[in-house]
XYZ file of C-alpha atoms in Angstrom:
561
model
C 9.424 313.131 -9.334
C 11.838 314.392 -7.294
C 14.975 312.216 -7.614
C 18.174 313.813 -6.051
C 15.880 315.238 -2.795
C 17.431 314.156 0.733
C 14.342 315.614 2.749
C 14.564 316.377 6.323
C 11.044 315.587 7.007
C 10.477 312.750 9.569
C 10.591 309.083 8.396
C 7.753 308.035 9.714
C 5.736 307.299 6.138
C 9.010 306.256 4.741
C 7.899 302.392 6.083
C 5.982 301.420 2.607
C 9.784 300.344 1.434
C 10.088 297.730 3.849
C 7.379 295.768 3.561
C 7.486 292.317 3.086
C 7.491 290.412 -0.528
C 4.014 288.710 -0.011
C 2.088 292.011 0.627
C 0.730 293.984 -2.373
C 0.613 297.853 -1.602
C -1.545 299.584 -3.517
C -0.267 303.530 -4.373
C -0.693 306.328 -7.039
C 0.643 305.847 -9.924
C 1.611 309.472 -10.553
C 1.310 313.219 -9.079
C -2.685 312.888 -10.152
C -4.754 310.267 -8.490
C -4.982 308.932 -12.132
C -5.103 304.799 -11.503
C -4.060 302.753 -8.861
C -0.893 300.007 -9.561
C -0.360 297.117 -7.739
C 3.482 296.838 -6.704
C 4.312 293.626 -5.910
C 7.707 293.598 -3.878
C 10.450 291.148 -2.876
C 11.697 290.726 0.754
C 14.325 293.051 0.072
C 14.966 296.301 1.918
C 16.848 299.254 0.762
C 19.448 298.599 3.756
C 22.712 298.651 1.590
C 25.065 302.369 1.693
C 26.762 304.094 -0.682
C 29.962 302.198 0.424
C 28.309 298.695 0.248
C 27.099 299.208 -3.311
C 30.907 300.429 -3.990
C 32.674 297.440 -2.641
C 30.012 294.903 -4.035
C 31.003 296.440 -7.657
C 34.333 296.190 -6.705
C 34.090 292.762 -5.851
C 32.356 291.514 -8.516
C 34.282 292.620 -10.863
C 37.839 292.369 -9.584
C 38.799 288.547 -9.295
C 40.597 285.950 -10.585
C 41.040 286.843 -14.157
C 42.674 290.075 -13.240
C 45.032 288.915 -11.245
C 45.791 285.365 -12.463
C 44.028 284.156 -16.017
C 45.210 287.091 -17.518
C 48.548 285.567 -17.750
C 47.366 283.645 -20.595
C 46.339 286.308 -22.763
C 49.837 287.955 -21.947
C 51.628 284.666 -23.794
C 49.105 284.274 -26.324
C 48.813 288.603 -27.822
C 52.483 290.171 -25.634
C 52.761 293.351 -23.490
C 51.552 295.567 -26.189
C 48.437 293.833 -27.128
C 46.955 293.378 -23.501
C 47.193 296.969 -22.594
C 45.731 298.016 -26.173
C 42.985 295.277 -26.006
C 42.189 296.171 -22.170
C 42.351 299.660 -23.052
C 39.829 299.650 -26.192
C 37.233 297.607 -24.038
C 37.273 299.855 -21.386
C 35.801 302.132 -23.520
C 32.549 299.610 -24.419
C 32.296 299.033 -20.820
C 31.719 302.987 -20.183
C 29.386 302.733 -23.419
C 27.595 299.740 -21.453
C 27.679 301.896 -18.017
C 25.776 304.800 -19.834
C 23.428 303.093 -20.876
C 22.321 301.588 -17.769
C 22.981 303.961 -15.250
C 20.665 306.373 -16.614
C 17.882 304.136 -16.340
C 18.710 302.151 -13.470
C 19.239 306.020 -11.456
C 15.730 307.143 -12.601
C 14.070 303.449 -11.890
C 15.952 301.892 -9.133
C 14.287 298.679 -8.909
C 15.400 294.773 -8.189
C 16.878 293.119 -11.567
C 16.911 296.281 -13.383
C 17.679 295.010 -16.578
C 16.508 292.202 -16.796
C 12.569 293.783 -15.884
C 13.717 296.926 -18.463
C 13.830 294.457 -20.978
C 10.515 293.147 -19.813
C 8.835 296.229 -20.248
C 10.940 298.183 -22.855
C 11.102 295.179 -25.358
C 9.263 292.577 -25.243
C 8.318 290.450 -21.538
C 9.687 287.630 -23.580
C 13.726 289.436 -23.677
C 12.798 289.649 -19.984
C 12.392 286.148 -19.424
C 15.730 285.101 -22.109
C 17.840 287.910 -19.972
C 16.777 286.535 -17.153
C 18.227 282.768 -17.684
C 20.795 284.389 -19.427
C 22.044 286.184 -16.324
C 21.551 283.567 -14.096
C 23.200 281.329 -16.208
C 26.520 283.689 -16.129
C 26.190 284.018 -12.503
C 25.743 280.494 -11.978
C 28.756 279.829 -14.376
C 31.284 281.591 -12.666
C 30.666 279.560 -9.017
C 32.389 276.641 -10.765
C 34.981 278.752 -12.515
C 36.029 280.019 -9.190
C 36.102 276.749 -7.794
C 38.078 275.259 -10.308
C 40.397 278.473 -9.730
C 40.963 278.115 -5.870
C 41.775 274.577 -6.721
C 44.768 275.747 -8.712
C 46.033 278.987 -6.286
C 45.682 276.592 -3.309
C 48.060 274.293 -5.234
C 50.947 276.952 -4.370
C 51.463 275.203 -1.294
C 50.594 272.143 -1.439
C 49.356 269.439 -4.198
C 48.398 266.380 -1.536
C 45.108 267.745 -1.275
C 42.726 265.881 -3.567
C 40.616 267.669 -5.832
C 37.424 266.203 -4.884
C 37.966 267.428 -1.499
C 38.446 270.804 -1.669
C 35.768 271.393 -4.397
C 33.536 269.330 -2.156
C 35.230 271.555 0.923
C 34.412 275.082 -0.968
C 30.692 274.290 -1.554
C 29.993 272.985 1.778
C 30.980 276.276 3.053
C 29.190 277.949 0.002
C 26.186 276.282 1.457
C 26.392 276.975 4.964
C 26.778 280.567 4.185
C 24.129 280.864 1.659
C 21.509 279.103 3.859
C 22.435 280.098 7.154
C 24.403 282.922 6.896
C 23.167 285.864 4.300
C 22.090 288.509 7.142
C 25.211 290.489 7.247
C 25.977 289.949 3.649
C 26.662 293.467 2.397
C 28.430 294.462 5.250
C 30.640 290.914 4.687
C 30.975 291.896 1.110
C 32.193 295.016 1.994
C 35.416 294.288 4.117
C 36.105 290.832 1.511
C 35.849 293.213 -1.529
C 37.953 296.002 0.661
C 40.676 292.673 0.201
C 40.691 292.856 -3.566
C 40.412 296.070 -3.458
C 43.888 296.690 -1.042
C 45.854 293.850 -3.541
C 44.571 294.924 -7.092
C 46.209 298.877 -5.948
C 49.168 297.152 -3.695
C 50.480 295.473 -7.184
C 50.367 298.255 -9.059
C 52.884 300.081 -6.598
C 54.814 296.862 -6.126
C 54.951 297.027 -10.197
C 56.409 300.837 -9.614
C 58.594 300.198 -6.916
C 60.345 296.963 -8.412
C 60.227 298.494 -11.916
C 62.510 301.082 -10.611
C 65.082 299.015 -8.776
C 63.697 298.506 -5.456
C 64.045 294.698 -5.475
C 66.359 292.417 -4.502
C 68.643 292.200 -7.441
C 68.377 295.991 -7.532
C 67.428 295.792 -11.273
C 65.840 298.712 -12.823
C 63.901 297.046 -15.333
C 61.512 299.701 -16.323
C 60.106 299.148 -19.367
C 62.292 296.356 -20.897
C 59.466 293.392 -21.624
C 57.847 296.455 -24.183
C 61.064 296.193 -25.758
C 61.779 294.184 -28.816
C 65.964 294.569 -28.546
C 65.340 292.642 -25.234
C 62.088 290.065 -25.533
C 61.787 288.926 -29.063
C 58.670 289.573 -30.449
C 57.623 292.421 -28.026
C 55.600 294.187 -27.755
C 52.837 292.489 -30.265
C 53.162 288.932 -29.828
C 52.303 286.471 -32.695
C 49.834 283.796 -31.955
C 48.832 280.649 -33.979
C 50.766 282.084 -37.273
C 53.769 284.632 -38.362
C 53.596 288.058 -39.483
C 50.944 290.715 -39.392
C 48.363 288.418 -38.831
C 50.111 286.543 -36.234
C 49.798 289.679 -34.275
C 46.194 290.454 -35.255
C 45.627 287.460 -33.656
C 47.572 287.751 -30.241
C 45.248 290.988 -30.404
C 41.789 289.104 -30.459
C 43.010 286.592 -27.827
C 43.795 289.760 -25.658
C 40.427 291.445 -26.877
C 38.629 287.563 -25.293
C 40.228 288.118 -22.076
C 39.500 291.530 -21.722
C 35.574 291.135 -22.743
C 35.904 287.844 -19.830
C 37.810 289.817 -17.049
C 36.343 294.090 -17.479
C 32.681 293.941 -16.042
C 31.327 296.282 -13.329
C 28.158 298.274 -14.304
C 25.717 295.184 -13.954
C 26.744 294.386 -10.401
C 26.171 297.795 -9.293
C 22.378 297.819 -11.270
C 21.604 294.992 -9.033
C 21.852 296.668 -6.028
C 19.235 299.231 -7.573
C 16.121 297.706 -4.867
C 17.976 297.747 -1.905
C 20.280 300.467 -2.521
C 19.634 303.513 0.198
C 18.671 306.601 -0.864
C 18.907 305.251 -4.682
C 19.631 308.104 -6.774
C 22.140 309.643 -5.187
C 23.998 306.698 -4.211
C 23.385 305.240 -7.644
C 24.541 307.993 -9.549
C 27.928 308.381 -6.965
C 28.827 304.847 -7.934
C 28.136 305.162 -11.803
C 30.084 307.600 -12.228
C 32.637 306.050 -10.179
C 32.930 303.343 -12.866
C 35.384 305.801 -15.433
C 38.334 305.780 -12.485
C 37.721 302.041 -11.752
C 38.530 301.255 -15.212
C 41.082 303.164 -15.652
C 43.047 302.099 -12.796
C 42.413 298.599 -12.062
C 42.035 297.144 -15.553
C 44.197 300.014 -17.793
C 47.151 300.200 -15.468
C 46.533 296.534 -14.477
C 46.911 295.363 -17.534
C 49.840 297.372 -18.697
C 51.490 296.381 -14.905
C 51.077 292.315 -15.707
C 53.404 293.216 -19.346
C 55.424 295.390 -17.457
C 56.438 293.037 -14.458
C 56.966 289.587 -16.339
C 58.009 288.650 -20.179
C 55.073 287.417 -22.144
C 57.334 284.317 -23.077
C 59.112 283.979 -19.493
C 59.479 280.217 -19.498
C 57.725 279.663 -15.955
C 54.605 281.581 -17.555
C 54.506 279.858 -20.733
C 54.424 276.524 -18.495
C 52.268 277.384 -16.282
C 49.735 277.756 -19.366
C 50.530 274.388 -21.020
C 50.423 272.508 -17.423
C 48.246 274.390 -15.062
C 51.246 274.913 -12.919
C 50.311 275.335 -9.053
C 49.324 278.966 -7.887
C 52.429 280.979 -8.025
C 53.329 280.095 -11.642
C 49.824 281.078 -12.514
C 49.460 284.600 -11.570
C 51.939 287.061 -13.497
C 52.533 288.953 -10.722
C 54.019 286.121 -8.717
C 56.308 284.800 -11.342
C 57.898 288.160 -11.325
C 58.362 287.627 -7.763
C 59.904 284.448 -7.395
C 62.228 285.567 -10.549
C 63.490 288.268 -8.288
C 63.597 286.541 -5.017
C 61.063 288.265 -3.231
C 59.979 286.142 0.113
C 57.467 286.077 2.030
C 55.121 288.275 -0.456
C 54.432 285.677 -3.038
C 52.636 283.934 0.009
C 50.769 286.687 0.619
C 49.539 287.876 -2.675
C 48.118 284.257 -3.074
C 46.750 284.169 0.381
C 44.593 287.453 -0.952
C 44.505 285.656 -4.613
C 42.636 282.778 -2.651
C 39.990 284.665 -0.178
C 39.008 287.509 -3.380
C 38.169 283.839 -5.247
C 36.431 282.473 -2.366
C 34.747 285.677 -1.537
C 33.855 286.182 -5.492
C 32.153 282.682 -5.796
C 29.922 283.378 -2.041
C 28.688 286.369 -4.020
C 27.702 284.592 -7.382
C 26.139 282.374 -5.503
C 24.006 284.933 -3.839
C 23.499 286.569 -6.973
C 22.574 283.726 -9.102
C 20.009 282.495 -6.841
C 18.149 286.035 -6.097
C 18.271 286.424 -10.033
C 16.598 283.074 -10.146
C 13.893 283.910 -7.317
C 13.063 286.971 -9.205
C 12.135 285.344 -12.367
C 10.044 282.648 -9.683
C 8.439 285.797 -8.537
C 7.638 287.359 -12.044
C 6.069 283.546 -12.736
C 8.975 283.587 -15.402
C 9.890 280.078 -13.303
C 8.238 277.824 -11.382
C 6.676 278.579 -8.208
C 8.570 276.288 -6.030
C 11.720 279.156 -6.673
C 10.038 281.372 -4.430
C 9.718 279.151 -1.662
C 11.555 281.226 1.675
C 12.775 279.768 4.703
C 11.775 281.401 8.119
C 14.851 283.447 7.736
C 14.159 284.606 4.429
C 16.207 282.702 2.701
C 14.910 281.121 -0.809
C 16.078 277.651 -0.185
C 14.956 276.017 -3.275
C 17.038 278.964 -5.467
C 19.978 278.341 -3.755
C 19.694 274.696 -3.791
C 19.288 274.996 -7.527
C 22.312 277.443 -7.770
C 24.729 275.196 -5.532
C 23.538 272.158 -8.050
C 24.721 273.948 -10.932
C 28.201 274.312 -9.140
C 29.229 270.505 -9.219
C 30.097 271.151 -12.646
C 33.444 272.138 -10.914
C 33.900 268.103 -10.601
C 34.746 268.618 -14.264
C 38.208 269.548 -13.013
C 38.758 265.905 -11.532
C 39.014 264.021 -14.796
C 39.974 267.277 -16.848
C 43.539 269.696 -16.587
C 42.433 272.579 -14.724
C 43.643 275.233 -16.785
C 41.060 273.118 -19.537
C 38.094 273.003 -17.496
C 38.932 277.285 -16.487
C 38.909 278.139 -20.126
C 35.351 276.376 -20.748
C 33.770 278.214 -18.289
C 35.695 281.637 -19.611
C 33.916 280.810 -22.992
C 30.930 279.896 -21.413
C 30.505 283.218 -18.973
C 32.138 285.889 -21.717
C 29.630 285.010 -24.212
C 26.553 285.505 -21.620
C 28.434 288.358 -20.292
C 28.363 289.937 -23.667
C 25.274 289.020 -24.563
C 23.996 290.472 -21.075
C 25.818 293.694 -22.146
C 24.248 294.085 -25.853
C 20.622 293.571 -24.231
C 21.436 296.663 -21.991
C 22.483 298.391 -25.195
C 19.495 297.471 -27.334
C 17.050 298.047 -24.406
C 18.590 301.589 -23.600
C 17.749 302.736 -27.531
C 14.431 301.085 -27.294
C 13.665 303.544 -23.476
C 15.380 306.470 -25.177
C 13.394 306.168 -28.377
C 10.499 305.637 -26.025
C 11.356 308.821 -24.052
C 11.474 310.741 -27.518
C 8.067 309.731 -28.607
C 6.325 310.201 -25.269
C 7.723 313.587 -24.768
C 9.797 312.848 -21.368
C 12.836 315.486 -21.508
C 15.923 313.357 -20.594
C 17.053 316.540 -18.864
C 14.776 315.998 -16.051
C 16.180 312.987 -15.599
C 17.918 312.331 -12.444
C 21.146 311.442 -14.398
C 21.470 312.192 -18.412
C 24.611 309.650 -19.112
C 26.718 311.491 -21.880
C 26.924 310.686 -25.903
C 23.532 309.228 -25.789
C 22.467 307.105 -28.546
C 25.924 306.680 -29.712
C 27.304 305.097 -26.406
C 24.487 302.501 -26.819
C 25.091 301.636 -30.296
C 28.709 301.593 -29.859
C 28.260 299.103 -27.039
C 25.618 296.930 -29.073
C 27.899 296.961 -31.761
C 31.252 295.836 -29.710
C 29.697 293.303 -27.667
C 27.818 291.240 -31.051
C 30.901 291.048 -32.895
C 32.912 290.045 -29.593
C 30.332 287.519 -28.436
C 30.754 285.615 -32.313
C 34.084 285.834 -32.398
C 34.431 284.931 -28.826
C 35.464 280.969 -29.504
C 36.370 281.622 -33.107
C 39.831 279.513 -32.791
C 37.762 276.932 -32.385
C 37.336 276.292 -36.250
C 40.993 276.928 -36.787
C 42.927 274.355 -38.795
C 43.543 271.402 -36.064
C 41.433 272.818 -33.097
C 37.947 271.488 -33.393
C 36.977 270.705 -30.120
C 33.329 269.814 -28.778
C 33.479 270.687 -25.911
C 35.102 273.933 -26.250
C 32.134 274.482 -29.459
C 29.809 274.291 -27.290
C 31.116 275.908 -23.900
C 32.041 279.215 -26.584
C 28.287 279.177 -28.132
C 25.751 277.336 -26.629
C 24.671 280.702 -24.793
C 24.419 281.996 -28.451
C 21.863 279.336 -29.623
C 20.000 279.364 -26.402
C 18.966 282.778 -25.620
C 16.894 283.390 -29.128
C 15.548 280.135 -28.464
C 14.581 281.172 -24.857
C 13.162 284.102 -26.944
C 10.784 282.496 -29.236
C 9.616 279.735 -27.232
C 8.384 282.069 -24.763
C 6.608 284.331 -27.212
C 4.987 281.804 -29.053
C 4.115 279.981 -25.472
C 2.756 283.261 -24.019
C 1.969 284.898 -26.522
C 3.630 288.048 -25.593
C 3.920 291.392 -27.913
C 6.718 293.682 -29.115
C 6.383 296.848 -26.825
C 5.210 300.157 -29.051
C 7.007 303.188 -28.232
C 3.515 304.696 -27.366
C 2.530 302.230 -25.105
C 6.082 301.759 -22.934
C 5.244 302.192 -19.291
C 8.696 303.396 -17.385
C 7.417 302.071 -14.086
C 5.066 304.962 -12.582
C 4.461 302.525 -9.974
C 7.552 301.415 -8.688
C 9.088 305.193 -9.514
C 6.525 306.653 -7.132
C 7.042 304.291 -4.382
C 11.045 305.517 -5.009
C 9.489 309.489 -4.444
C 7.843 308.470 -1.523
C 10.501 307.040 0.650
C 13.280 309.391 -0.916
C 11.374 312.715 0.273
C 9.901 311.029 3.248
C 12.975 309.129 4.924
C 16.192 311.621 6.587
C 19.438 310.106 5.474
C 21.913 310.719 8.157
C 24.581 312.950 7.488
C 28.437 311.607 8.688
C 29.206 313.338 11.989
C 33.051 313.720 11.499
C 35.514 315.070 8.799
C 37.040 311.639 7.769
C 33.193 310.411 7.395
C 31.840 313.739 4.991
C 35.174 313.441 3.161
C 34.243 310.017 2.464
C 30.876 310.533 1.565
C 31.738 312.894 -0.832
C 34.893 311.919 -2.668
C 34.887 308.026 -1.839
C 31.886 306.559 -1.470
């Protein structure tokens, strides 16, 4: 089992990783010829670098609520709140990050989680994590849609709505089913975009912060301060006082479970990632410095560089204002007569949202071809075209996205907050499987005798990271649409976008159990994927992973990427 080993041996046997999804390859399940397993593997091929997997984490996770929906949360909790609520979830995403990157480094297989569950649990978890994935996935193509609608609106309100969401998916589909050969190398330059606006605003919040603007106003810290923005820096929402505040706090807390994500998109690289445990375990531990600089200091830039109750922010809330009253960062420019930048900040604001909804697309339809393929859905799901394409899975997916058309008979800042309700709670829920699972494999480990220090990675503060995260993400995911059932704000829609996902899933559960018949997983009799783990051995000590010829390229490789 020999995870971290970059042999120099010659590649020639390495092939068995490459073969197509149809074949079944039959192998040794372990270092003695104990039992044959049959490994039954997807089209994928473990084609995607260390800076791929990087940048695909990156873009998944750095989007439209970090740069423009966050705005909401500012009005609702104040300056103080966001950066507290953003700053306290970090901390269950790391929780959530442990917890899969040690298994996903030692078992780097396609859907990770959702097939740990499977075999960790109980087959029927696999099956409700599964839908419940896709379901998020699938969710946020809309939500995106619905979002581009409103940045594009910066310039120009003419356009009808039908058309452009009718524009974005035709596009969606022609890339999905024509165009998916190149797609981490695509992913990689659209998420370097995100990537070069999320750190350009935090040093245009340092530079303008400090006076270099044109008004020359050092503002510093002034929207933290209560002498100058009443009610800073812990706004009051719904009601007065103490609780007021508690409650700005929670609507912070809401955005921040929505908008932090990040370990789940790099897990799903896990069967095509190359040479998996290194690379794997690079961008893992990467995840600490991502959250502390994109969401931490983002969030504490967006209170720095606009008031919470800035009247162009407030309405852009109330009335889905076009674009550039939308995204914090923006408002602050147009209130100190910046030109030219606004357009380009929601130029990038526009391609991270179209590049982020190309990707769910991709990701909710290979999620849903992998439960075809596990006979967790119907057949049909599994169907390829010539090109490899699974046309029937990304039909399905692109189906799922007309719910955008919501936004022609519904505000657009409405129809945006449904689908928040509706992806955070699947998000969380996602997040609180990982959890449970990652007790259930290290409770497994214990009782089989498997030292986590041989490991390939041993994630720190192991099992209380995992019950910390399990913990966090239940009570988040109830309380999740909770002003809902505030005095005056029942709302169906809104009910059932902030907790259908709740009801589902243990339905999902149940049915399938009772349907299949399927059995709680003993400790003694978990199986941690000999199989698949020795196929993972073979190609990692028979394959020579070539080493970057210059200086810029090794300093890369081992400080970036």
């Amino acid at each position: 089992m020999s995870a971290m080993a970059e042999s120099k041996k010659a590649p020639n046997d390495s092939k068995v990783t490459d073969e197509k999804a149809t074949q079944n390859i039959e192998i040794v399940s372990g270092p003695s010829t104990e039992s044959l397993t049959k490994v039954s593997y997807d089209q994928t091929h473990r084609k995607l670098k260390g800076r791929h997997i990087q940048l695909i984490s990156f873009g998944g996770t750095i989007g439209t609520a970090l740069f423009v929906a966050i705005g909401s949360a500012l009005a609702k909790g104040g300056p103080g709140n966001l950066f507290i609520a953003f700053t306290l979830w970090c901390s269950f995403i790391l929780a959530v990050n442990n917890c899969i990157s040690e298994m996903s480094t030692w078992i780097p297989i396609s859907a990770p989680f959702v097939r740990f569950a499977d075999r960790f649990v109980d087959p029927a978890l696999g099956f409700a994590t599964g839908i419940n994935f896709f379901v998020f996935e699938a969710a946020m193509i809309p939500f995106e849609i619905v979002a581009f609608n409103v940045v594009l609106k910066f310039w120009t309100d003419k356009i009808p709505v039908a058309a452009v969401i009718a524009f974005v998916l035709v596009f969606y589909s022609l890339l999905n089913f024509f165009a998916v050969k190149w797609y981490g190398e695509s992913e990689f330059w659209l998420a370097s975009g995100k990537v070069i606006l999320a750190v350009g605003l935090l040093f245009y919040t340092f530079f303008t912060m400090v006076g270099a603007n044109p008004h020359h106003d050092v503002y510093g810290f002034r929207n933290f301060n209560p002498a100058r923005v009443e009610g800073a820096p812990f706004a009051e929402h719904y009601t007065t006082g103490t609780l007021g505040q508690f409650m700005g706090f929670l609507a912070c807390m809401i955005q921040a479970s929505f908008t932090i994500a990040g370990p789940e998109y790099i897990a799903m690289t896990a069967g095509e990632a190359e040479n998996p445990r290194f690379t794997l375990k690079r961008a893992f531990k990467s995840v600490v410095a991502r959250l502390a600089v994109f969401f931490i200091l983002g969030s504490l830039c967006v209170g720095i560089v606009v008031a919470y109750n800035d009247p162009l922010l407030v309405k852009a809330i109330k009335e889905a204002h076009p674009g550039g009253a939308s995204s914090p960062y923006v408002i602050s420019m147009l209130i100190l007569d910046i030109p030219v930048l606004p357009h380009i900040v929601n130029t990038l604001i526009m391609t991270s949202i179209f590049s982020a909804g190309n990707s769910y697309v991709f990701c909710a339809s290979r999620t849903m071809f992998g439960l075809a393929l596990e006979r967790k859905l119907p057949k049909v799901f599994t169907h390829c075209t010539n090109i490899g394409v699974p046309v029937w899975s990304v039909a399905f997916t692109l189906a799922i996205s007309l719910l955008a058309f919501l936004q022609v008979s519904n505000n657009s800042a409405v129809v945006l907050q449904w689908f928040v309700n509706l992806v955070t709670a699947s998000q969380l829920m996602n997040f609180a499987i990982i959890s449970f699972t990652y007790i259930r494999f290290y409770n497994g480990l214990k009782v089989q005798g498997i030292d986590r220090n041989t490991l390939p990675h041993r994630s720190p503060w192991q099992p209380f990271s995992a019950y910390y995260a399990l913990t966090g993400t239940i009570v988040m995911t109830l309380l999740g649409g909770y002003e809902v059932f505030l005095n005056g704000n029942w709302d169906v829609p809104n009910f059932l976008f902030s907790y259908l996902m709740v009801g589902v899933v243990p339905v999902l559960f149940v049915s399938w159990k009772i349907i299949k018949k399927t059995k709680w997983v003993s400790y003694e009799e978990m199986e941690f994927f000999e199989a698949e783990r020795a196929v993972v051995d073979h190609y990692e000590t028979n394959t020579v992973f070539p080493e970057p010829t210059t200086a810029i390229g090794r300093f890369m490789k081992n400080y970036i990427f």
